[in-house]
Amino acid sequence: MPVVDLSQTNSLVSQYLSEIRDIDIQKDRHRFRKNMERCGEILAYEISKQLPYKKIDVTTPLGTAHVSVLKEQPVVGAILRAGVILHQGMLHFFDHADNAFISAYRKHRQDGSFEIALEYLSCPSLDGRVLILADPMLATGKSMVTTLKEIYRHGKPAHTHIACVIAARPGIEWVTGHLPDVSIWACAIDEELNAHSYIVPGLGDAGDLSYGEKMQR
Ligand code: URA
């Protein structure tokens, strides 16, 4: 299934991403969130080109227009907490979508290693639906695979699109190796992870930059 890197085509998404990555500009939390939202809007628009459509007739003041509309609304999901702002941007475009929320986080052990902990899930039945899951930073891909396997216990989507701001090459390989049917959409792809599994050059911690530092590590 496709891996789409929007930065391969020059567009405004690269401008927004340059501000999101910039160590000085990203300190402006409002601007950071705004740019993440914009990435969500653009990802939604690009993904919308791949969804099924049907023809309908719309009555205008002057006649009848034959137009294409989405055959069915997708389910747009967010992985808490960093996915919330990207999800919000996607909802600006998929404004009638159903929604899913899941908490997946890195639960650190004393030795610095971590496991992926899932604690909350709320979603409609996913059987036969298109699922679009917003997770701004696809790093190791392990939380994404754990999350999707949990979500699939609540129905098998017709197709799953993963929407990221930055995807790391190792994370893409992990996800496509374990879930070959998903599509991955990224505003940019970075090659490396550091020893703490952060994306390099990446942007830092997307959740902290959006909402402030947390006590829990
Ligand atoms: N989560 C983030 O916020 N940043 C990374 O680089 C990796 C995971």
PDB file of C-alpha atoms and ligand atoms in Angstrom:
ATOM      1  CA  MET A   1       0.000   0.000   0.000  1.00  0.00           C
ATOM      2  CA  PRO A   2       1.250   3.494  -0.721  1.00  0.00           C
ATOM      3  CA  VAL A   3       3.512   5.629   1.407  1.00  0.00           C
ATOM      4  CA  VAL A   4       2.949   9.232   0.346  1.00  0.00           C
ATOM      5  CA  ASP A   5       5.487  11.941   1.204  1.00  0.00           C
ATOM      6  CA  LEU A   6       3.859  15.318   0.527  1.00  0.00           C
ATOM      7  CA  SER A   7       7.235  17.102   0.727  1.00  0.00           C
ATOM      8  CA  GLN A   8       8.179  15.503  -2.597  1.00  0.00           C
ATOM      9  CA  THR A   9       5.973  18.121  -4.265  1.00  0.00           C
ATOM     10  CA  ASN A  10       6.595  21.770  -3.453  1.00  0.00           C
ATOM     11  CA  SER A  11       3.572  23.186  -1.664  1.00  0.00           C
ATOM     12  CA  LEU A  12       2.628  25.309   1.326  1.00  0.00           C
ATOM     13  CA  VAL A  13       2.836  22.221   3.535  1.00  0.00           C
ATOM     14  CA  SER A  14       6.648  22.548   3.421  1.00  0.00           C
ATOM     15  CA  GLN A  15       6.375  26.175   4.559  1.00  0.00           C
ATOM     16  CA  TYR A  16       4.211  25.182   7.538  1.00  0.00           C
ATOM     17  CA  LEU A  17       6.538  22.297   8.330  1.00  0.00           C
ATOM     18  CA  SER A  18       9.594  24.553   8.301  1.00  0.00           C
ATOM     19  CA  GLU A  19       7.928  26.674  11.008  1.00  0.00           C
ATOM     20  CA  ILE A  20       6.850  23.603  12.982  1.00  0.00           C
ATOM     21  CA  ARG A  21      10.433  22.294  12.990  1.00  0.00           C
ATOM     22  CA  ASP A  22      12.178  25.616  13.756  1.00  0.00           C
ATOM     23  CA  ILE A  23      13.455  25.632  17.372  1.00  0.00           C
ATOM     24  CA  ASP A  24      12.627  29.339  17.775  1.00  0.00           C
ATOM     25  CA  ILE A  25       9.356  29.629  15.874  1.00  0.00           C
ATOM     26  CA  GLN A  26       7.921  26.447  17.466  1.00  0.00           C
ATOM     27  CA  LYS A  27       8.094  28.143  20.905  1.00  0.00           C
ATOM     28  CA  ASP A  28       5.030  30.133  19.850  1.00  0.00           C
ATOM     29  CA  ARG A  29       2.529  27.473  20.938  1.00  0.00           C
ATOM     30  CA  HIS A  30      -0.438  29.032  19.208  1.00  0.00           C
ATOM     31  CA  ARG A  31       1.433  29.199  15.907  1.00  0.00           C
ATOM     32  CA  PHE A  32       2.700  25.645  16.371  1.00  0.00           C
ATOM     33  CA  ARG A  33      -0.844  24.339  16.861  1.00  0.00           C
ATOM     34  CA  LYS A  34      -2.117  26.418  13.954  1.00  0.00           C
ATOM     35  CA  ASN A  35       0.493  24.921  11.646  1.00  0.00           C
ATOM     36  CA  MET A  36      -0.262  21.393  12.883  1.00  0.00           C
ATOM     37  CA  GLU A  37      -3.932  22.035  12.170  1.00  0.00           C
ATOM     38  CA  ARG A  38      -3.073  23.237   8.682  1.00  0.00           C
ATOM     39  CA  CYS A  39      -1.101  20.038   8.089  1.00  0.00           C
ATOM     40  CA  GLY A  40      -4.213  18.116   9.174  1.00  0.00           C
ATOM     41  CA  GLU A  41      -6.318  20.061   6.667  1.00  0.00           C
ATOM     42  CA  ILE A  42      -3.893  19.385   3.825  1.00  0.00           C
ATOM     43  CA  LEU A  43      -3.543  15.702   4.717  1.00  0.00           C
ATOM     44  CA  ALA A  44      -7.347  15.417   4.807  1.00  0.00           C
ATOM     45  CA  TYR A  45      -7.622  17.022   1.380  1.00  0.00           C
ATOM     46  CA  GLU A  46      -4.988  14.737  -0.127  1.00  0.00           C
ATOM     47  CA  ILE A  47      -6.500  11.608   1.432  1.00  0.00           C
ATOM     48  CA  SER A  48      -9.964  12.690   0.236  1.00  0.00           C
ATOM     49  CA  LYS A  49      -8.800  12.144  -3.352  1.00  0.00           C
ATOM     50  CA  GLN A  50      -8.481   8.406  -2.621  1.00  0.00           C
ATOM     51  CA  LEU A  51     -11.937   7.868  -1.066  1.00  0.00           C
ATOM     52  CA  PRO A  52     -15.006   6.425  -2.834  1.00  0.00           C
ATOM     53  CA  TYR A  53     -17.483   8.983  -4.270  1.00  0.00           C
ATOM     54  CA  LYS A  54     -21.002   8.823  -5.619  1.00  0.00           C
ATOM     55  CA  LYS A  55     -22.870  11.144  -8.033  1.00  0.00           C
ATOM     56  CA  ILE A  56     -25.821  13.160  -6.811  1.00  0.00           C
ATOM     57  CA  ASP A  57     -28.039  15.845  -8.317  1.00  0.00           C
ATOM     58  CA  VAL A  58     -28.096  19.207  -6.550  1.00  0.00           C
ATOM     59  CA  THR A  59     -30.805  21.743  -7.300  1.00  0.00           C
ATOM     60  CA  THR A  60     -29.353  25.200  -7.818  1.00  0.00           C
ATOM     61  CA  PRO A  61     -31.393  28.397  -8.293  1.00  0.00           C
ATOM     62  CA  LEU A  62     -30.868  27.945 -12.057  1.00  0.00           C
ATOM     63  CA  GLY A  63     -30.995  24.209 -12.670  1.00  0.00           C
ATOM     64  CA  THR A  64     -29.538  20.867 -11.656  1.00  0.00           C
ATOM     65  CA  ALA A  65     -25.843  20.199 -11.084  1.00  0.00           C
ATOM     66  CA  HIS A  66     -24.477  16.652 -11.179  1.00  0.00           C
ATOM     67  CA  VAL A  67     -21.797  16.513  -8.513  1.00  0.00           C
ATOM     68  CA  SER A  68     -19.634  13.958  -6.727  1.00  0.00           C
ATOM     69  CA  VAL A  69     -19.852  13.618  -2.960  1.00  0.00           C
ATOM     70  CA  LEU A  70     -18.294  11.183  -0.516  1.00  0.00           C
ATOM     71  CA  LYS A  71     -20.041   7.816  -0.699  1.00  0.00           C
ATOM     72  CA  GLU A  72     -19.691   7.417   3.042  1.00  0.00           C
ATOM     73  CA  GLN A  73     -18.194   9.491   5.818  1.00  0.00           C
ATOM     74  CA  PRO A  74     -14.860   8.222   7.122  1.00  0.00           C
ATOM     75  CA  VAL A  75     -14.032   7.605  10.768  1.00  0.00           C
ATOM     76  CA  VAL A  76     -11.303  10.065  11.768  1.00  0.00           C
ATOM     77  CA  GLY A  77      -9.301   8.977  14.795  1.00  0.00           C
ATOM     78  CA  ALA A  78      -6.799  10.659  17.076  1.00  0.00           C
ATOM     79  CA  ILE A  79      -4.132   9.079  19.212  1.00  0.00           C
ATOM     80  CA  LEU A  80      -4.051  11.074  22.456  1.00  0.00           C
ATOM     81  CA  ARG A  81      -2.542  13.477  23.180  1.00  0.00           C
ATOM     82  CA  ALA A  82      -0.363  14.657  20.305  1.00  0.00           C
ATOM     83  CA  GLY A  83      -2.866  13.582  17.651  1.00  0.00           C
ATOM     84  CA  VAL A  84      -5.612  15.890  18.911  1.00  0.00           C
ATOM     85  CA  ILE A  85      -4.584  19.034  17.027  1.00  0.00           C
ATOM     86  CA  LEU A  86      -3.886  17.176  13.766  1.00  0.00           C
ATOM     87  CA  HIS A  87      -7.267  15.467  14.123  1.00  0.00           C
ATOM     88  CA  GLN A  88      -8.922  18.870  14.613  1.00  0.00           C
ATOM     89  CA  GLY A  89      -7.403  20.091  11.344  1.00  0.00           C
ATOM     90  CA  MET A  90      -8.704  16.996   9.555  1.00  0.00           C
ATOM     91  CA  LEU A  91     -12.202  17.612  10.928  1.00  0.00           C
ATOM     92  CA  HIS A  92     -12.202  21.080   9.333  1.00  0.00           C
ATOM     93  CA  PHE A  93     -12.399  19.226   6.015  1.00  0.00           C
ATOM     94  CA  PHE A  94     -14.112  15.957   6.988  1.00  0.00           C
ATOM     95  CA  ASP A  95     -16.724  17.953   8.822  1.00  0.00           C
ATOM     96  CA  HIS A  96     -19.343  15.171   8.975  1.00  0.00           C
ATOM     97  CA  ALA A  97     -16.967  12.372   9.951  1.00  0.00           C
ATOM     98  CA  ASP A  98     -17.474   9.978  12.814  1.00  0.00           C
ATOM     99  CA  ASN A  99     -14.651   9.965  15.333  1.00  0.00           C
ATOM    100  CA  ALA A 100     -12.448   7.650  17.345  1.00  0.00           C
ATOM    101  CA  PHE A 101     -10.103   8.434  20.224  1.00  0.00           C
ATOM    102  CA  ILE A 102      -7.469   6.198  21.706  1.00  0.00           C
ATOM    103  CA  SER A 103      -4.795   6.788  24.311  1.00  0.00           C
ATOM    104  CA  ALA A 104      -1.455   5.188  23.538  1.00  0.00           C
ATOM    105  CA  TYR A 105       1.633   6.308  25.335  1.00  0.00           C
ATOM    106  CA  ARG A 106       5.201   5.302  26.130  1.00  0.00           C
ATOM    107  CA  LYS A 107       5.242   3.823  29.650  1.00  0.00           C
ATOM    108  CA  HIS A 108       8.877   4.137  30.690  1.00  0.00           C
ATOM    109  CA  ARG A 109      10.687   1.596  32.846  1.00  0.00           C
ATOM    110  CA  GLN A 110      13.485   2.416  35.334  1.00  0.00           C
ATOM    111  CA  ASP A 111      16.132   1.475  32.757  1.00  0.00           C
ATOM    112  CA  GLY A 112      14.839   4.032  30.245  1.00  0.00           C
ATOM    113  CA  SER A 113      13.207   1.466  27.941  1.00  0.00           C
ATOM    114  CA  PHE A 114       9.463   1.690  27.415  1.00  0.00           C
ATOM    115  CA  GLU A 115       6.390  -0.306  26.484  1.00  0.00           C
ATOM    116  CA  ILE A 116       3.318   0.996  24.687  1.00  0.00           C
ATOM    117  CA  ALA A 117       0.362   1.321  27.078  1.00  0.00           C
ATOM    118  CA  LEU A 118      -3.234   1.624  25.817  1.00  0.00           C
ATOM    119  CA  GLU A 119      -5.782   2.863  28.331  1.00  0.00           C
ATOM    120  CA  TYR A 120      -8.758   4.417  26.577  1.00  0.00           C
ATOM    121  CA  LEU A 121     -10.665   3.712  23.388  1.00  0.00           C
ATOM    122  CA  SER A 122     -13.858   5.235  22.086  1.00  0.00           C
ATOM    123  CA  CYS A 123     -14.948   4.465  18.529  1.00  0.00           C
ATOM    124  CA  PRO A 124     -17.970   3.567  16.407  1.00  0.00           C
ATOM    125  CA  SER A 125     -18.154   0.175  14.690  1.00  0.00           C
ATOM    126  CA  LEU A 126     -15.396   0.218  12.088  1.00  0.00           C
ATOM    127  CA  ASP A 127     -16.622  -2.669   9.938  1.00  0.00           C
ATOM    128  CA  GLY A 128     -16.375  -1.672   6.296  1.00  0.00           C
ATOM    129  CA  ARG A 129     -15.597   1.973   7.103  1.00  0.00           C
ATOM    130  CA  VAL A 130     -12.609   4.020   5.979  1.00  0.00           C
ATOM    131  CA  LEU A 131     -10.469   4.802   9.043  1.00  0.00           C
ATOM    132  CA  ILE A 132      -8.092   7.776   9.020  1.00  0.00           C
ATOM    133  CA  LEU A 133      -5.868   7.812  12.095  1.00  0.00           C
ATOM    134  CA  ALA A 134      -4.021  11.013  13.022  1.00  0.00           C
ATOM    135  CA  ASP A 135      -0.664  10.607  14.746  1.00  0.00           C
ATOM    136  CA  PRO A 136       1.722  13.496  14.056  1.00  0.00           C
ATOM    137  CA  MET A 137       4.976  11.631  14.718  1.00  0.00           C
ATOM    138  CA  LEU A 138       5.362   8.095  13.377  1.00  0.00           C
ATOM    139  CA  ALA A 139       8.614   7.231  15.172  1.00  0.00           C
ATOM    140  CA  THR A 140       9.220   3.521  15.913  1.00  0.00           C
ATOM    141  CA  GLY A 141       5.761   2.612  14.560  1.00  0.00           C
ATOM    142  CA  LYS A 142       5.233   0.328  17.560  1.00  0.00           C
ATOM    143  CA  SER A 143       2.480   2.379  19.176  1.00  0.00           C
ATOM    144  CA  MET A 144       0.752   2.624  15.786  1.00  0.00           C
ATOM    145  CA  VAL A 145       0.771  -1.144  15.261  1.00  0.00           C
ATOM    146  CA  THR A 146      -0.368  -1.815  18.865  1.00  0.00           C
ATOM    147  CA  THR A 147      -3.102   0.806  18.512  1.00  0.00           C
ATOM    148  CA  LEU A 148      -4.409  -0.460  15.184  1.00  0.00           C
ATOM    149  CA  LYS A 149      -4.453  -4.072  16.372  1.00  0.00           C
ATOM    150  CA  GLU A 150      -6.557  -2.970  19.362  1.00  0.00           C
ATOM    151  CA  ILE A 151      -8.841  -0.871  17.149  1.00  0.00           C
ATOM    152  CA  TYR A 152      -9.354  -3.772  14.726  1.00  0.00           C
ATOM    153  CA  ARG A 153     -10.907  -5.764  17.574  1.00  0.00           C
ATOM    154  CA  HIS A 154     -13.835  -3.333  17.137  1.00  0.00           C
ATOM    155  CA  GLY A 155     -14.346  -3.993  13.430  1.00  0.00           C
ATOM    156  CA  LYS A 156     -12.312  -4.354  10.269  1.00  0.00           C
ATOM    157  CA  PRO A 157     -12.158  -1.103   8.303  1.00  0.00           C
ATOM    158  CA  ALA A 158     -12.429  -1.215   4.497  1.00  0.00           C
ATOM    159  CA  HIS A 159      -9.144   0.664   4.501  1.00  0.00           C
ATOM    160  CA  THR A 160      -6.883   2.426   7.003  1.00  0.00           C
ATOM    161  CA  HIS A 161      -5.007   5.646   6.263  1.00  0.00           C
ATOM    162  CA  ILE A 162      -2.374   6.829   8.757  1.00  0.00           C
ATOM    163  CA  ALA A 163      -1.906  10.604   8.683  1.00  0.00           C
ATOM    164  CA  CYS A 164       1.382  11.978  10.077  1.00  0.00           C
ATOM    165  CA  VAL A 165       3.264  15.229  10.038  1.00  0.00           C
ATOM    166  CA  ILE A 166       6.659  13.518  10.143  1.00  0.00           C
ATOM    167  CA  ALA A 167       7.186   9.788   9.612  1.00  0.00           C
ATOM    168  CA  ALA A 168      10.546   8.159  10.345  1.00  0.00           C
ATOM    169  CA  ARG A 169      11.803   5.552   7.896  1.00  0.00           C
ATOM    170  CA  PRO A 170      12.174   2.850  10.635  1.00  0.00           C
ATOM    171  CA  GLY A 171       8.565   3.495  11.731  1.00  0.00           C
ATOM    172  CA  ILE A 172       7.265   3.208   8.191  1.00  0.00           C
ATOM    173  CA  GLU A 173       9.099  -0.089   7.791  1.00  0.00           C
ATOM    174  CA  TRP A 174       7.745  -1.411  11.089  1.00  0.00           C
ATOM    175  CA  VAL A 175       4.144  -0.494  10.218  1.00  0.00           C
ATOM    176  CA  THR A 176       4.220  -1.762   6.632  1.00  0.00           C
ATOM    177  CA  GLY A 177       5.988  -4.945   7.830  1.00  0.00           C
ATOM    178  CA  HIS A 178       3.225  -5.687  10.362  1.00  0.00           C
ATOM    179  CA  LEU A 179       0.198  -4.159   8.618  1.00  0.00           C
ATOM    180  CA  PRO A 180       0.883  -4.268   4.878  1.00  0.00           C
ATOM    181  CA  ASP A 181      -2.609  -3.051   3.893  1.00  0.00           C
ATOM    182  CA  VAL A 182      -2.457   0.431   5.454  1.00  0.00           C
ATOM    183  CA  SER A 183      -1.616   3.640   3.589  1.00  0.00           C
ATOM    184  CA  ILE A 184       0.776   6.114   5.216  1.00  0.00           C
ATOM    185  CA  TRP A 185       0.570   9.836   4.470  1.00  0.00           C
ATOM    186  CA  ALA A 186       3.300  12.128   5.774  1.00  0.00           C
ATOM    187  CA  CYS A 187       4.069  15.813   5.287  1.00  0.00           C
ATOM    188  CA  ALA A 188       7.740  14.721   5.383  1.00  0.00           C
ATOM    189  CA  ILE A 189       9.814  11.599   5.942  1.00  0.00           C
ATOM    190  CA  ASP A 190      12.963  11.678   8.115  1.00  0.00           C
ATOM    191  CA  GLU A 191      15.516   8.899   8.028  1.00  0.00           C
ATOM    192  CA  GLU A 192      16.562   8.434  11.667  1.00  0.00           C
ATOM    193  CA  LEU A 193      15.570   7.955  15.295  1.00  0.00           C
ATOM    194  CA  ASN A 194      17.806   8.881  18.237  1.00  0.00           C
ATOM    195  CA  ALA A 195      18.544   6.660  21.264  1.00  0.00           C
ATOM    196  CA  HIS A 196      15.280   7.814  22.901  1.00  0.00           C
ATOM    197  CA  SER A 197      13.283   6.926  19.780  1.00  0.00           C
ATOM    198  CA  TYR A 198      12.719  10.558  18.831  1.00  0.00           C
ATOM    199  CA  ILE A 199      12.723  11.438  15.157  1.00  0.00           C
ATOM    200  CA  VAL A 200      15.891  13.162  13.875  1.00  0.00           C
ATOM    201  CA  PRO A 201      15.879  15.924  12.750  1.00  0.00           C
ATOM    202  CA  GLY A 202      12.137  15.807  13.505  1.00  0.00           C
ATOM    203  CA  LEU A 203      10.705  18.629  15.562  1.00  0.00           C
ATOM    204  CA  GLY A 204      10.932  17.531  19.224  1.00  0.00           C
ATOM    205  CA  ASP A 205       7.938  16.450  21.293  1.00  0.00           C
ATOM    206  CA  ALA A 206       4.772  17.280  19.385  1.00  0.00           C
ATOM    207  CA  GLY A 207       2.512  16.851  22.421  1.00  0.00           C
ATOM    208  CA  ASP A 208       4.614  19.132  24.651  1.00  0.00           C
ATOM    209  CA  LEU A 209       4.919  21.755  21.915  1.00  0.00           C
ATOM    210  CA  SER A 210       1.134  21.742  21.405  1.00  0.00           C
ATOM    211  CA  TYR A 211       0.006  21.581  25.019  1.00  0.00           C
ATOM    212  CA  GLY A 212       2.958  22.154  27.351  1.00  0.00           C
ATOM    213  CA  GLU A 213       5.325  19.831  29.184  1.00  0.00           C
ATOM    214  CA  LYS A 214       3.833  17.018  31.206  1.00  0.00           C
ATOM    215  CA  MET A 215       5.044  15.493  34.475  1.00  0.00           C
ATOM    216  CA  GLN A 216       4.701  11.904  33.272  1.00  0.00           C
ATOM    217  CA  ARG A 217       7.530  10.622  31.095  1.00  0.00           C
TER     218      ARG A 217
HETATM  219  N1  URA B   1       6.843  11.682  19.497  1.00  0.00           N
HETATM  220  C1  URA B   1       7.203  12.982  19.324  1.00  0.00           C
HETATM  221  O1  URA B   1       6.492  13.878  19.736  1.00  0.00           O
HETATM  222  N2  URA B   1       8.358  13.252  18.695  1.00  0.00           N
HETATM  223  C2  URA B   1       9.161  12.288  18.208  1.00  0.00           C
HETATM  224  O2  URA B   1      10.199  12.611  17.626  1.00  0.00           O
HETATM  225  C3  URA B   1       8.786  10.948  18.402  1.00  0.00           C
HETATM  226  C4  URA B   1       7.604  10.669  19.045  1.00  0.00           C
END
